[in-house]
Short mmCIF file of C-alpha atoms and ligand atoms in Angstrom, two decimals:
data_model
loop_
_atom_site.label_atom_id
_atom_site.label_comp_id
_atom_site.label_asym_id
_atom_site.label_seq_id
_atom_site.Cartn_x
_atom_site.Cartn_y
_atom_site.Cartn_z
CA MET A 9 -20.41 -10.51 69.00
CA LEU A 10 -17.53 -8.41 70.28
CA ILE A 11 -19.57 -6.84 73.10
CA GLU A 12 -20.47 -10.28 74.47
CA LYS A 13 -16.81 -11.27 74.52
CA LEU A 14 -15.84 -8.02 76.23
CA ASN A 15 -18.47 -8.68 78.90
CA TRP A 16 -17.17 -12.22 79.30
CA ARG A 17 -13.59 -11.14 79.89
CA TYR A 18 -12.37 -9.77 83.17
CA ALA A 19 -8.97 -9.09 84.68
CA THR A 20 -8.50 -12.68 85.81
CA LYS A 21 -6.96 -12.98 89.26
CA LYS A 22 -6.59 -16.75 89.46
CA MET A 23 -5.72 -18.94 86.53
CA ASP A 24 -5.70 -22.73 86.31
CA PRO A 25 -2.03 -23.72 85.90
CA SER A 26 -2.99 -27.12 84.44
CA LYS A 27 -4.43 -25.48 81.30
CA THR A 28 -2.33 -24.29 78.37
CA VAL A 29 -3.41 -21.86 75.67
CA SER A 30 -2.90 -23.49 72.27
CA GLU A 31 -0.21 -22.08 69.97
CA ASP A 32 -2.73 -21.23 67.24
CA LYS A 33 -4.71 -19.06 69.65
CA VAL A 34 -1.53 -17.35 70.89
CA GLU A 35 -0.50 -16.72 67.28
CA ARG A 36 -3.84 -15.09 66.46
CA ILE A 37 -3.58 -12.88 69.56
CA LEU A 38 -0.06 -11.83 68.48
CA GLU A 39 -1.27 -11.24 64.94
CA ALA A 40 -4.02 -8.94 66.26
CA ALA A 41 -1.34 -6.99 68.16
CA ARG A 42 0.82 -6.83 65.02
CA LEU A 43 -2.11 -5.41 63.08
CA ALA A 44 -2.66 -2.61 65.60
CA PRO A 45 -2.61 0.87 64.14
CA THR A 46 0.27 3.07 65.31
CA SER A 47 1.18 6.70 64.86
CA SER A 48 2.75 7.11 61.40
CA GLY A 49 2.76 3.30 61.15
CA LEU A 50 6.06 3.13 63.00
CA GLN A 51 5.11 0.13 65.20
CA PRO A 52 7.56 1.39 67.83
CA PHE A 53 7.38 -1.66 70.10
CA GLU A 54 7.88 -5.40 70.18
CA VAL A 55 6.10 -8.22 72.00
CA ILE A 56 8.09 -10.77 73.96
CA VAL A 57 6.39 -14.13 74.54
CA VAL A 58 7.66 -15.73 77.74
CA THR A 59 6.78 -19.35 78.37
CA ASN A 60 9.92 -20.39 80.29
CA PRO A 61 8.71 -21.25 83.85
CA GLU A 62 11.92 -20.10 85.62
CA VAL A 63 11.89 -16.76 83.83
CA ARG A 64 8.20 -16.29 84.63
CA ALA A 65 8.87 -17.15 88.31
CA LYS A 66 11.50 -14.39 88.38
CA ILE A 67 9.05 -11.98 86.75
CA GLN A 68 6.33 -12.85 89.28
CA GLU A 69 8.68 -11.71 92.08
CA ILE A 70 8.97 -8.24 90.58
CA ALA A 71 5.27 -8.10 89.60
CA TRP A 72 3.76 -7.71 93.06
CA ASN A 73 3.92 -11.49 93.29
CA GLN A 74 0.88 -11.73 91.02
CA ALA A 75 0.26 -15.45 90.47
CA GLN A 76 -1.24 -15.10 86.98
CA VAL A 77 2.31 -14.53 85.70
CA THR A 78 3.12 -18.18 86.42
CA GLU A 79 -0.36 -19.73 86.53
CA GLY A 80 -1.11 -18.67 82.97
CA SER A 81 0.69 -20.54 80.20
CA HIS A 82 2.08 -17.56 78.27
CA LEU A 83 3.21 -14.12 79.32
CA LEU A 84 3.19 -11.34 76.71
CA VAL A 85 5.48 -8.40 77.43
CA PHE A 86 4.83 -5.21 75.44
CA ALA A 87 8.11 -3.33 75.15
CA ALA A 88 8.45 0.05 73.46
CA TRP A 89 11.43 1.55 71.65
CA ASP A 90 13.54 3.49 74.13
CA ASN A 91 13.88 6.32 71.58
CA TYR A 92 13.16 7.25 67.97
CA THR A 93 16.32 7.18 65.89
CA ALA A 94 16.86 7.99 62.22
CA ASP A 95 17.62 4.30 61.63
CA ARG A 96 14.36 3.17 63.18
CA ILE A 97 12.24 5.71 61.32
CA ASN A 98 14.01 5.01 58.02
CA MET A 99 13.64 1.27 58.54
CA MET A 100 9.83 1.56 58.62
CA PHE A 101 9.59 4.04 55.74
CA ASP A 102 11.93 1.88 53.63
CA LEU A 103 9.85 -1.19 54.45
CA VAL A 104 6.68 0.57 53.28
CA ASN A 105 8.38 1.58 50.01
CA GLU A 106 9.73 -1.92 49.49
CA GLU A 107 6.42 -3.65 50.23
CA ARG A 108 4.38 -1.26 48.12
CA GLY A 109 6.92 -1.17 45.32
CA PHE A 110 7.03 2.58 44.77
CA THR A 111 8.18 5.82 46.35
CA ASN A 112 6.06 8.88 46.64
CA GLU A 113 7.13 12.48 47.17
CA GLY A 114 4.47 13.25 49.77
CA TRP A 115 5.48 10.18 51.77
CA GLU A 116 9.18 11.10 51.52
CA ASN A 117 8.40 14.64 52.73
CA TYR A 118 6.49 13.13 55.63
CA ARG A 119 9.54 10.95 56.45
CA GLN A 120 11.74 14.08 56.57
CA MET A 121 9.23 15.84 58.80
CA LEU A 122 9.27 12.94 61.28
CA LEU A 123 13.08 12.72 61.16
CA ASN A 124 13.31 16.46 61.84
CA THR A 125 10.76 16.32 64.68
CA TYR A 126 11.42 13.03 66.49
CA VAL A 127 15.16 12.47 66.24
CA PRO A 128 16.25 15.71 68.01
CA ARG A 129 13.61 15.26 70.73
CA ASP A 130 14.66 13.87 74.13
CA ALA A 131 14.61 10.10 74.53
CA GLU A 132 12.07 10.10 77.38
CA THR A 133 9.48 12.03 75.33
CA ASN A 134 10.06 9.66 72.43
CA TYR A 135 9.78 6.60 74.69
CA GLN A 136 6.51 7.92 76.17
CA HIS A 137 5.12 8.39 72.66
CA ALA A 138 6.22 4.87 71.69
CA ALA A 139 4.70 3.45 74.88
CA ARG A 140 1.33 4.99 73.99
CA GLN A 141 1.47 3.07 70.71
CA ALA A 142 2.28 -0.13 72.59
CA TYR A 143 -0.88 0.40 74.66
CA ILE A 144 -3.00 0.28 71.51
CA ALA A 145 -1.63 -3.16 70.62
CA PHE A 146 -2.00 -4.23 74.25
CA GLY A 147 -5.70 -3.32 74.15
CA ILE A 148 -6.22 -5.11 70.86
CA ALA A 149 -4.42 -8.21 72.18
CA LEU A 150 -6.70 -8.13 75.21
CA ALA A 151 -9.79 -8.03 73.00
CA ALA A 152 -8.34 -10.72 70.70
CA ALA A 153 -7.74 -12.99 73.70
CA ALA A 154 -11.38 -12.55 74.75
CA PHE A 155 -12.46 -13.26 71.17
CA GLU A 156 -10.50 -16.55 71.36
CA GLY A 157 -12.08 -17.44 74.72
CA VAL A 158 -8.71 -17.00 76.39
CA ASP A 159 -8.44 -15.31 79.77
CA SER A 160 -5.89 -12.61 80.42
CA THR A 161 -4.91 -9.99 82.95
CA PRO A 162 -3.77 -6.59 81.77
CA MET A 163 -0.94 -5.57 84.10
CA GLU A 164 1.02 -2.48 84.94
CA GLY A 165 1.75 -3.79 88.41
CA PHE A 166 5.41 -4.67 87.96
CA ASP A 167 8.81 -3.04 88.29
CA ALA A 168 9.63 -2.11 84.70
CA ASP A 169 13.37 -1.53 85.33
CA LYS A 170 13.70 -4.98 86.89
CA LEU A 171 11.71 -6.62 84.10
CA ASP A 172 13.97 -4.91 81.54
CA GLU A 173 16.93 -6.41 83.39
CA ILE A 174 15.47 -9.96 83.53
CA LEU A 175 14.72 -9.93 79.78
CA GLY A 176 17.78 -7.91 78.71
CA LEU A 177 15.50 -5.37 77.04
CA ARG A 178 17.66 -2.24 77.38
CA ALA A 179 20.42 -3.87 75.33
CA LYS A 180 17.82 -4.30 72.55
CA GLY A 181 16.80 -0.63 72.82
CA LEU A 182 13.49 -1.56 74.43
CA ARG A 183 11.69 -0.73 77.68
CA SER A 184 8.82 -2.78 79.09
CA VAL A 185 5.44 -1.03 79.18
CA THR A 186 2.78 -3.59 80.11
CA ILE A 187 2.45 -7.33 80.56
CA LEU A 188 -0.40 -9.68 79.68
CA PRO A 189 -0.56 -13.20 81.14
CA LEU A 190 -2.70 -15.55 79.03
CA GLY A 191 -4.40 -18.63 80.45
CA TYR A 192 -7.69 -19.98 81.69
CA ARG A 193 -9.62 -18.76 84.73
CA ASP A 194 -9.86 -20.94 87.84
CA GLU A 195 -13.51 -20.06 88.23
CA ALA A 196 -14.07 -21.78 91.58
CA ASN A 197 -11.11 -20.07 93.25
CA ASP A 198 -11.08 -16.63 91.65
CA TRP A 199 -12.82 -14.12 93.94
CA LEU A 200 -13.44 -11.83 90.99
CA ALA A 201 -14.94 -14.39 88.61
CA SER A 202 -18.52 -14.08 89.82
CA LEU A 203 -18.57 -10.35 90.56
CA LYS A 204 -20.50 -7.92 88.41
CA LYS A 205 -18.52 -5.96 85.86
CA VAL A 206 -18.75 -2.30 86.85
CA ARG A 207 -18.51 0.63 84.46
CA ARG A 208 -19.85 4.15 84.65
CA PRO A 209 -23.17 4.44 82.80
CA ARG A 210 -23.15 5.69 79.22
CA ASP A 211 -24.47 9.14 80.18
CA GLN A 212 -21.43 9.68 82.39
CA PHE A 213 -19.07 8.39 79.75
CA VAL A 214 -20.19 9.70 76.38
CA ILE A 215 -20.45 13.40 75.64
CA GLU A 216 -22.46 14.13 72.54
CA VAL A 217 -21.93 17.27 70.52
CA LYS A 218 -24.83 17.49 68.09
C1 FMN B 16 -3.11 -0.76 81.96
C2 FMN B 16 -3.74 -1.67 82.97
C3 FMN B 16 -3.00 -2.12 84.04
C4 FMN B 16 -3.56 -3.00 84.96
N1 FMN B 16 -2.78 -3.57 85.94
C5 FMN B 16 -3.28 -4.59 86.69
C6 FMN B 16 -2.45 -5.36 87.53
O1 FMN B 16 -1.25 -5.15 87.63
N2 FMN B 16 -3.01 -6.39 88.22
C7 FMN B 16 -4.33 -6.71 88.13
O2 FMN B 16 -4.77 -7.67 88.76
N3 FMN B 16 -5.15 -6.00 87.31
C8 FMN B 16 -4.66 -4.96 86.59
N4 FMN B 16 -5.47 -4.27 85.72
C9 FMN B 16 -6.89 -4.66 85.63
C10 FMN B 16 -7.89 -3.56 86.02
O3 FMN B 16 -7.94 -3.39 87.39
C11 FMN B 16 -9.25 -3.96 85.41
O4 FMN B 16 -9.12 -4.04 84.02
C12 FMN B 16 -10.36 -2.99 85.77
O5 FMN B 16 -10.59 -2.99 87.16
C13 FMN B 16 -11.66 -3.32 85.05
O6 FMN B 16 -12.06 -4.64 85.32
P1 FMN B 16 -12.22 -5.78 84.21
O7 FMN B 16 -10.98 -5.72 83.35
O8 FMN B 16 -12.26 -7.05 85.03
O9 FMN B 16 -13.44 -5.53 83.44
C14 FMN B 16 -4.91 -3.37 84.82
C15 FMN B 16 -5.66 -2.89 83.75
C16 FMN B 16 -5.09 -2.07 82.82
C17 FMN B 16 -5.91 -1.63 81.63
#
């Protein structure tokens, strides 16, 4: 059950560096992220999978020295488009037409509306919108990892400009948003492993309008 898995997972602070997440599990976590819904279906982000130990050591330095970056076996970096361009929007609309094998006037009008709205807008606003889409995939990847029995740590605690530099993301038109180390908890040495999960109770979280 999903709820059981979500109770099992926690933002792991200490991972066991001797354990490696299998490639089939990593692939399913990536596939879950790829299947994430996004605004207008634009998928305005990419996921970088970093396994290289030297690169991850460099990333740890600019990520508040958080050890999970190197003690996990894989590091997922969610990186959003730095802007919406006509090429990027057209690429996704063309792909939909190609995959579905037909064009549709309503869809083409919608394409024009997005081109007219997003392309003239400033890059920062567009990046922020793209980053919000990346968060959806990040959340789904987190849940997928739990579903696979894989530990992870959602992280915003890193210097995004420096990470962009280490991975050469700006040259690809991308900006890092969040990172997600994947690995296995070191239960005996993780101070958080045995602590109760704390959330506000339902009545302080859900507002019902009946
Ligand atoms: C977007 C985001 C960024 C986070 N950044 C960090 C981080 O940099 N380092 C860390 O140890 N935990 C980080 N966390 C973990 C949260 O502190 C944690 O999810 C929250 O306290 C709830 O605990 P739980 O995930 O263990 O249930 C982050 C979580 C989210 C969703």
